[in-house]
Amino acid sequence: MEMKLLAAAQAARDNAYAPYSKFKVGAAVETVDGEIFTGCNIENASYGLTCCAERNAVFAAVCSGVRRFKTLCVVADTDEPVAPCGACRQVLAEFPFEKIILANCKGQTKTMSVAELLPYGFGSESLNIKNKCK
C-alpha cells in the first residue's frame, strides 16, 4: 500500500499551484478503511493564504466524513525526503495517524510518527488543563 500511497502523492503533486515558489508538493492520506485522499499545495499572491498539500489532503478526507487515518505520505522534488511544515504537523497531531512517510521525487523515503515530527505538540489534552497562571 505504501507504493500506491506514494504514487497518489506524486500524482497530486502534478496538480500543485505554485507559481511563486515553484515548489510543488503532493500528499496522500490513507484511512483505516484503505481509502486514499490526496492534496497538493495551492499558493496565493497573499502568501499567508497558501495551503499546503498535507492539510489539503487531510481536509479533503475530513470533508468526506473521515476521522481515522492510517498513513500520510508527502512528496516534493527535494534532495532529502521532505518534511511537513509546522502548521501541517499541528494538523496531523489532531488525528490518530499510525505513520507519516516523508518522500522525494527520487523515491527516497523516511517513515516517522507524528510525535517524532512534533514533540510536545498542542493537543486536546492541553485544553483540559486549568490555567494556574495568574
PDB file of N, CA and C in Angstrom, residues 44-110:
ATOM      1  N   ASN A  44      -0.898  31.447  -3.091  1.00  0.00           N
ATOM      2  CA  ASN A  44      -1.686  32.645  -3.290  1.00  0.00           C
ATOM      3  C   ASN A  44      -0.731  33.824  -3.271  1.00  0.00           C
ATOM      4  N   ALA A  45      -1.029  34.851  -4.045  1.00  0.00           N
ATOM      5  CA  ALA A  45      -0.179  36.043  -4.053  1.00  0.00           C
ATOM      6  C   ALA A  45      -0.062  36.640  -2.656  1.00  0.00           C
ATOM      7  N   SER A  46      -1.091  36.490  -1.849  1.00  0.00           N
ATOM      8  CA  SER A  46      -1.036  36.855  -0.434  1.00  0.00           C
ATOM      9  C   SER A  46      -0.551  35.597   0.281  1.00  0.00           C
ATOM     10  N   TYR A  47       0.758  35.474   0.458  1.00  0.00           N
ATOM     11  CA  TYR A  47       1.391  34.215   0.867  1.00  0.00           C
ATOM     12  C   TYR A  47       0.746  33.524   2.069  1.00  0.00           C
ATOM     13  N   GLY A  48       0.240  34.284   2.999  1.00  0.00           N
ATOM     14  CA  GLY A  48      -0.372  33.698   4.190  1.00  0.00           C
ATOM     15  C   GLY A  48      -1.622  32.873   3.883  1.00  0.00           C
ATOM     16  N   LEU A  49      -2.186  33.043   2.704  1.00  0.00           N
ATOM     17  CA  LEU A  49      -3.382  32.298   2.309  1.00  0.00           C
ATOM     18  C   LEU A  49      -3.047  30.998   1.583  1.00  0.00           C
ATOM     19  N   THR A  50      -1.771  30.725   1.415  1.00  0.00           N
ATOM     20  CA  THR A  50      -1.337  29.480   0.797  1.00  0.00           C
ATOM     21  C   THR A  50      -1.714  28.309   1.694  1.00  0.00           C
ATOM     22  N   CYS A  51      -2.088  27.172   1.092  1.00  0.00           N
ATOM     23  CA  CYS A  51      -2.399  25.983   1.885  1.00  0.00           C
ATOM     24  C   CYS A  51      -1.550  24.818   1.380  1.00  0.00           C
ATOM     25  N   CYS A  52      -0.953  24.114   2.303  1.00  0.00           N
ATOM     26  CA  CYS A  52      -0.045  23.015   1.995  1.00  0.00           C
ATOM     27  C   CYS A  52      -0.776  21.754   1.539  1.00  0.00           C
ATOM     28  N   ALA A  53      -0.054  20.894   0.856  1.00  0.00           N
ATOM     29  CA  ALA A  53      -0.600  19.632   0.344  1.00  0.00           C
ATOM     30  C   ALA A  53      -1.118  18.740   1.458  1.00  0.00           C
ATOM     31  N   GLU A  54      -0.368  18.652   2.552  1.00  0.00           N
ATOM     32  CA  GLU A  54      -0.749  17.772   3.647  1.00  0.00           C
ATOM     33  C   GLU A  54      -2.097  18.171   4.237  1.00  0.00           C
ATOM     34  N   ARG A  55      -2.255  19.466   4.493  1.00  0.00           N
ATOM     35  CA  ARG A  55      -3.515  19.942   5.056  1.00  0.00           C
ATOM     36  C   ARG A  55      -4.652  19.771   4.056  1.00  0.00           C
ATOM     37  N   ASN A  56      -4.393  20.019   2.784  1.00  0.00           N
ATOM     38  CA  ASN A  56      -5.450  19.838   1.789  1.00  0.00           C
ATOM     39  C   ASN A  56      -5.898  18.380   1.714  1.00  0.00           C
ATOM     40  N   ALA A  57      -4.970  17.434   1.824  1.00  0.00           N
ATOM     41  CA  ALA A  57      -5.339  16.011   1.797  1.00  0.00           C
ATOM     42  C   ALA A  57      -6.157  15.636   3.031  1.00  0.00           C
ATOM     43  N   VAL A  58      -5.708  16.070   4.191  1.00  0.00           N
ATOM     44  CA  VAL A  58      -6.439  15.773   5.432  1.00  0.00           C
ATOM     45  C   VAL A  58      -7.812  16.433   5.393  1.00  0.00           C
ATOM     46  N   PHE A  59      -7.878  17.676   4.969  1.00  0.00           N
ATOM     47  CA  PHE A  59      -9.148  18.393   4.948  1.00  0.00           C
ATOM     48  C   PHE A  59     -10.123  17.766   3.955  1.00  0.00           C
ATOM     49  N   ALA A  60      -9.614  17.280   2.811  1.00  0.00           N
ATOM     50  CA  ALA A  60     -10.487  16.600   1.842  1.00  0.00           C
ATOM     51  C   ALA A  60     -11.112  15.362   2.478  1.00  0.00           C
ATOM     52  N   ALA A  61     -10.314  14.620   3.217  1.00  0.00           N
ATOM     53  CA  ALA A  61     -10.824  13.419   3.876  1.00  0.00           C
ATOM     54  C   ALA A  61     -11.843  13.781   4.955  1.00  0.00           C
ATOM     55  N   VAL A  62     -11.522  14.785   5.752  1.00  0.00           N
ATOM     56  CA  VAL A  62     -12.426  15.193   6.827  1.00  0.00           C
ATOM     57  C   VAL A  62     -13.744  15.698   6.231  1.00  0.00           C
ATOM     58  N   CYS A  63     -13.677  16.418   5.119  1.00  0.00           N
ATOM     59  CA  CYS A  63     -14.907  16.893   4.465  1.00  0.00           C
ATOM     60  C   CYS A  63     -15.771  15.731   3.994  1.00  0.00           C
ATOM     61  N   SER A  64     -15.167  14.572   3.791  1.00  0.00           N
ATOM     62  CA  SER A  64     -15.911  13.375   3.385  1.00  0.00           C
ATOM     63  C   SER A  64     -16.341  12.538   4.581  1.00  0.00           C
ATOM     64  N   GLY A  65     -16.091  13.046   5.782  1.00  0.00           N
ATOM     65  CA  GLY A  65     -16.540  12.358   6.984  1.00  0.00           C
ATOM     66  C   GLY A  65     -15.506  11.481   7.663  1.00  0.00           C
ATOM     67  N   VAL A  66     -14.295  11.440   7.153  1.00  0.00           N
ATOM     68  CA  VAL A  66     -13.238  10.594   7.728  1.00  0.00           C
ATOM     69  C   VAL A  66     -12.643  11.273   8.956  1.00  0.00           C
ATOM     70  N   ARG A  67     -12.392  10.486   9.987  1.00  0.00           N
ATOM     71  CA  ARG A  67     -11.748  10.989  11.203  1.00  0.00           C
ATOM     72  C   ARG A  67     -10.595  10.098  11.647  1.00  0.00           C
ATOM     73  N   ARG A  68     -10.472   8.912  11.031  1.00  0.00           N
ATOM     74  CA  ARG A  68      -9.431   7.962  11.448  1.00  0.00           C
ATOM     75  C   ARG A  68      -8.535   7.635  10.257  1.00  0.00           C
ATOM     76  N   PHE A  69      -7.249   7.886  10.445  1.00  0.00           N
ATOM     77  CA  PHE A  69      -6.277   7.710   9.382  1.00  0.00           C
ATOM     78  C   PHE A  69      -5.242   6.657   9.743  1.00  0.00           C
ATOM     79  N   LYS A  70      -4.621   6.117   8.724  1.00  0.00           N
ATOM     80  CA  LYS A  70      -3.538   5.164   8.929  1.00  0.00           C
ATOM     81  C   LYS A  70      -2.195   5.829   8.615  1.00  0.00           C
ATOM     82  N   THR A  71      -2.071   6.352   7.399  1.00  0.00           N
ATOM     83  CA  THR A  71      -0.776   6.847   6.923  1.00  0.00           C
ATOM     84  C   THR A  71      -0.950   8.120   6.112  1.00  0.00           C
ATOM     85  N   LEU A  72       0.031   9.006   6.209  1.00  0.00           N
ATOM     86  CA  LEU A  72       0.137  10.151   5.310  1.00  0.00           C
ATOM     87  C   LEU A  72       1.476  10.054   4.608  1.00  0.00           C
ATOM     88  N   CYS A  73       1.482  10.341   3.313  1.00  0.00           N
ATOM     89  CA  CYS A  73       2.724  10.406   2.542  1.00  0.00           C
ATOM     90  C   CYS A  73       2.800  11.787   1.919  1.00  0.00           C
ATOM     91  N   VAL A  74       3.944  12.436   2.047  1.00  0.00           N
ATOM     92  CA  VAL A  74       4.168  13.753   1.448  1.00  0.00           C
ATOM     93  C   VAL A  74       5.409  13.662   0.573  1.00  0.00           C
ATOM     94  N   VAL A  75       5.353  14.280  -0.619  1.00  0.00           N
ATOM     95  CA  VAL A  75       6.464  14.185  -1.570  1.00  0.00           C
ATOM     96  C   VAL A  75       6.721  15.535  -2.237  1.00  0.00           C
ATOM     97  N   ALA A  76       8.009  15.818  -2.463  1.00  0.00           N
ATOM     98  CA  ALA A  76       8.421  17.030  -3.178  1.00  0.00           C
ATOM     99  C   ALA A  76       9.748  16.727  -3.873  1.00  0.00           C
ATOM    100  N   ASP A  77      10.134  17.607  -4.780  1.00  0.00           N
ATOM    101  CA  ASP A  77      11.392  17.440  -5.513  1.00  0.00           C
ATOM    102  C   ASP A  77      12.517  18.060  -4.688  1.00  0.00           C
ATOM    103  N   THR A  78      12.964  17.318  -3.678  1.00  0.00           N
ATOM    104  CA  THR A  78      14.000  17.774  -2.757  1.00  0.00           C
ATOM    105  C   THR A  78      15.146  16.765  -2.720  1.00  0.00           C
ATOM    106  N   ASP A  79      16.294  17.181  -2.213  1.00  0.00           N
ATOM    107  CA  ASP A  79      17.436  16.265  -2.109  1.00  0.00           C
ATOM    108  C   ASP A  79      17.158  15.138  -1.128  1.00  0.00           C
ATOM    109  N   GLU A  80      16.549  15.469  -0.009  1.00  0.00           N
ATOM    110  CA  GLU A  80      16.189  14.503   1.030  1.00  0.00           C
ATOM    111  C   GLU A  80      14.668  14.405   1.080  1.00  0.00           C
ATOM    112  N   PRO A  81      14.122  13.366   1.676  1.00  0.00           N
ATOM    113  CA  PRO A  81      12.668  13.304   1.833  1.00  0.00           C
ATOM    114  C   PRO A  81      12.149  14.554   2.550  1.00  0.00           C
ATOM    115  N   VAL A  82      11.070  15.109   2.026  1.00  0.00           N
ATOM    116  CA  VAL A  82      10.540  16.381   2.529  1.00  0.00           C
ATOM    117  C   VAL A  82       9.704  16.150   3.787  1.00  0.00           C
ATOM    118  N   ALA A  83       9.778  17.093   4.705  1.00  0.00           N
ATOM    119  CA  ALA A  83       9.009  17.021   5.954  1.00  0.00           C
ATOM    120  C   ALA A  83       7.916  18.083   5.939  1.00  0.00           C
ATOM    121  N   PRO A  84       6.798  17.823   6.597  1.00  0.00           N
ATOM    122  CA  PRO A  84       5.723  18.820   6.689  1.00  0.00           C
ATOM    123  C   PRO A  84       6.172  20.061   7.463  1.00  0.00           C
ATOM    124  N   CYS A  85       5.575  21.186   7.127  1.00  0.00           N
ATOM    125  CA  CYS A  85       5.852  22.415   7.863  1.00  0.00           C
ATOM    126  C   CYS A  85       5.215  22.328   9.250  1.00  0.00           C
ATOM    127  N   GLY A  86       5.481  23.303  10.080  1.00  0.00           N
ATOM    128  CA  GLY A  86       4.954  23.296  11.440  1.00  0.00           C
ATOM    129  C   GLY A  86       3.435  23.315  11.504  1.00  0.00           C
ATOM    130  N   ALA A  87       2.791  24.101  10.653  1.00  0.00           N
ATOM    131  CA  ALA A  87       1.327  24.154  10.655  1.00  0.00           C
ATOM    132  C   ALA A  87       0.742  22.796  10.294  1.00  0.00           C
ATOM    133  N   CYS A  88       1.330  22.134   9.312  1.00  0.00           N
ATOM    134  CA  CYS A  88       0.842  20.805   8.925  1.00  0.00           C
ATOM    135  C   CYS A  88       1.084  19.788  10.030  1.00  0.00           C
ATOM    136  N   ARG A  89       2.206  19.883  10.706  1.00  0.00           N
ATOM    137  CA  ARG A  89       2.491  18.968  11.814  1.00  0.00           C
ATOM    138  C   ARG A  89       1.416  19.088  12.896  1.00  0.00           C
ATOM    139  N   GLN A  90       1.001  20.320  13.171  1.00  0.00           N
ATOM    140  CA  GLN A  90      -0.031  20.531  14.181  1.00  0.00           C
ATOM    141  C   GLN A  90      -1.362  19.936  13.731  1.00  0.00           C
ATOM    142  N   VAL A  91      -1.704  20.079  12.453  1.00  0.00           N
ATOM    143  CA  VAL A  91      -2.941  19.476  11.942  1.00  0.00           C
ATOM    144  C   VAL A  91      -2.859  17.955  12.017  1.00  0.00           C
ATOM    145  N   LEU A  92      -1.717  17.384  11.666  1.00  0.00           N
ATOM    146  CA  LEU A  92      -1.546  15.933  11.736  1.00  0.00           C
ATOM    147  C   LEU A  92      -1.702  15.435  13.168  1.00  0.00           C
ATOM    148  N   ALA A  93      -1.261  16.227  14.131  1.00  0.00           N
ATOM    149  CA  ALA A  93      -1.348  15.831  15.535  1.00  0.00           C
ATOM    150  C   ALA A  93      -2.796  15.761  16.028  1.00  0.00           C
ATOM    151  N   GLU A  94      -3.705  16.357  15.301  1.00  0.00           N
ATOM    152  CA  GLU A  94      -5.120  16.360  15.680  1.00  0.00           C
ATOM    153  C   GLU A  94      -5.781  14.998  15.440  1.00  0.00           C
ATOM    154  N   PHE A  95      -5.181  14.210  14.562  1.00  0.00           N
ATOM    155  CA  PHE A  95      -5.785  12.934  14.171  1.00  0.00           C
ATOM    156  C   PHE A  95      -4.830  11.778  14.467  1.00  0.00           C
ATOM    157  N   PRO A  96      -5.360  10.582  14.692  1.00  0.00           N
ATOM    158  CA  PRO A  96      -4.515   9.434  15.056  1.00  0.00           C
ATOM    159  C   PRO A  96      -3.873   8.745  13.850  1.00  0.00           C
ATOM    160  N   PHE A  97      -2.800   9.305  13.324  1.00  0.00           N
ATOM    161  CA  PHE A  97      -2.050   8.675  12.237  1.00  0.00           C
ATOM    162  C   PHE A  97      -1.112   7.622  12.817  1.00  0.00           C
ATOM    163  N   GLU A  98      -1.034   6.468  12.170  1.00  0.00           N
ATOM    164  CA  GLU A  98      -0.086   5.435  12.586  1.00  0.00           C
ATOM    165  C   GLU A  98       1.328   5.794  12.158  1.00  0.00           C
ATOM    166  N   LYS A  99       1.452   6.365  10.947  1.00  0.00           N
ATOM    167  CA  LYS A  99       2.789   6.739  10.484  1.00  0.00           C
ATOM    168  C   LYS A  99       2.709   7.817   9.416  1.00  0.00           C
ATOM    169  N   ILE A 100       3.824   8.513   9.277  1.00  0.00           N
ATOM    170  CA  ILE A 100       3.988   9.565   8.289  1.00  0.00           C
ATOM    171  C   ILE A 100       5.175   9.185   7.414  1.00  0.00           C
ATOM    172  N   ILE A 101       4.976   9.187   6.103  1.00  0.00           N
ATOM    173  CA  ILE A 101       6.055   8.855   5.166  1.00  0.00           C
ATOM    174  C   ILE A 101       6.511  10.137   4.485  1.00  0.00           C
ATOM    175  N   LEU A 102       7.762  10.484   4.694  1.00  0.00           N
ATOM    176  CA  LEU A 102       8.384  11.616   4.021  1.00  0.00           C
ATOM    177  C   LEU A 102       9.048  11.061   2.769  1.00  0.00           C
ATOM    178  N   ALA A 103       8.912  11.742   1.626  1.00  0.00           N
ATOM    179  CA  ALA A 103       9.465  11.209   0.376  1.00  0.00           C
ATOM    180  C   ALA A 103       9.959  12.336  -0.516  1.00  0.00           C
ATOM    181  N   ASN A 104      10.766  11.951  -1.496  1.00  0.00           N
ATOM    182  CA  ASN A 104      11.160  12.890  -2.539  1.00  0.00           C
ATOM    183  C   ASN A 104      10.889  12.243  -3.900  1.00  0.00           C
ATOM    184  N   CYS A 105      11.097  13.001  -4.948  1.00  0.00           N
ATOM    185  CA  CYS A 105      10.790  12.508  -6.301  1.00  0.00           C
ATOM    186  C   CYS A 105      11.770  11.439  -6.782  1.00  0.00           C
ATOM    187  N   LYS A 106      12.864  11.250  -6.065  1.00  0.00           N
ATOM    188  CA  LYS A 106      13.826  10.194  -6.405  1.00  0.00           C
ATOM    189  C   LYS A 106      13.422   8.854  -5.799  1.00  0.00           C
ATOM    190  N   GLY A 107      12.339   8.842  -5.037  1.00  0.00           N
ATOM    191  CA  GLY A 107      11.867   7.607  -4.431  1.00  0.00           C
ATOM    192  C   GLY A 107      12.424   7.322  -3.050  1.00  0.00           C
ATOM    193  N   GLN A 108      13.205   8.239  -2.501  1.00  0.00           N
ATOM    194  CA  GLN A 108      13.719   8.058  -1.148  1.00  0.00           C
ATOM    195  C   GLN A 108      12.596   8.336  -0.153  1.00  0.00           C
ATOM    196  N   THR A 109      12.541   7.551   0.903  1.00  0.00           N
ATOM    197  CA  THR A 109      11.511   7.737   1.918  1.00  0.00           C
ATOM    198  C   THR A 109      12.099   7.633   3.313  1.00  0.00           C
ATOM    199  N   LYS A 110      11.380   8.201   4.240  1.00  0.00           N
ATOM    200  CA  LYS A 110      11.709   8.090   5.657  1.00  0.00           C
ATOM    201  C   LYS A 110      10.375   8.036   6.396  1.00  0.00           C
TER     202      LYS A 110
END
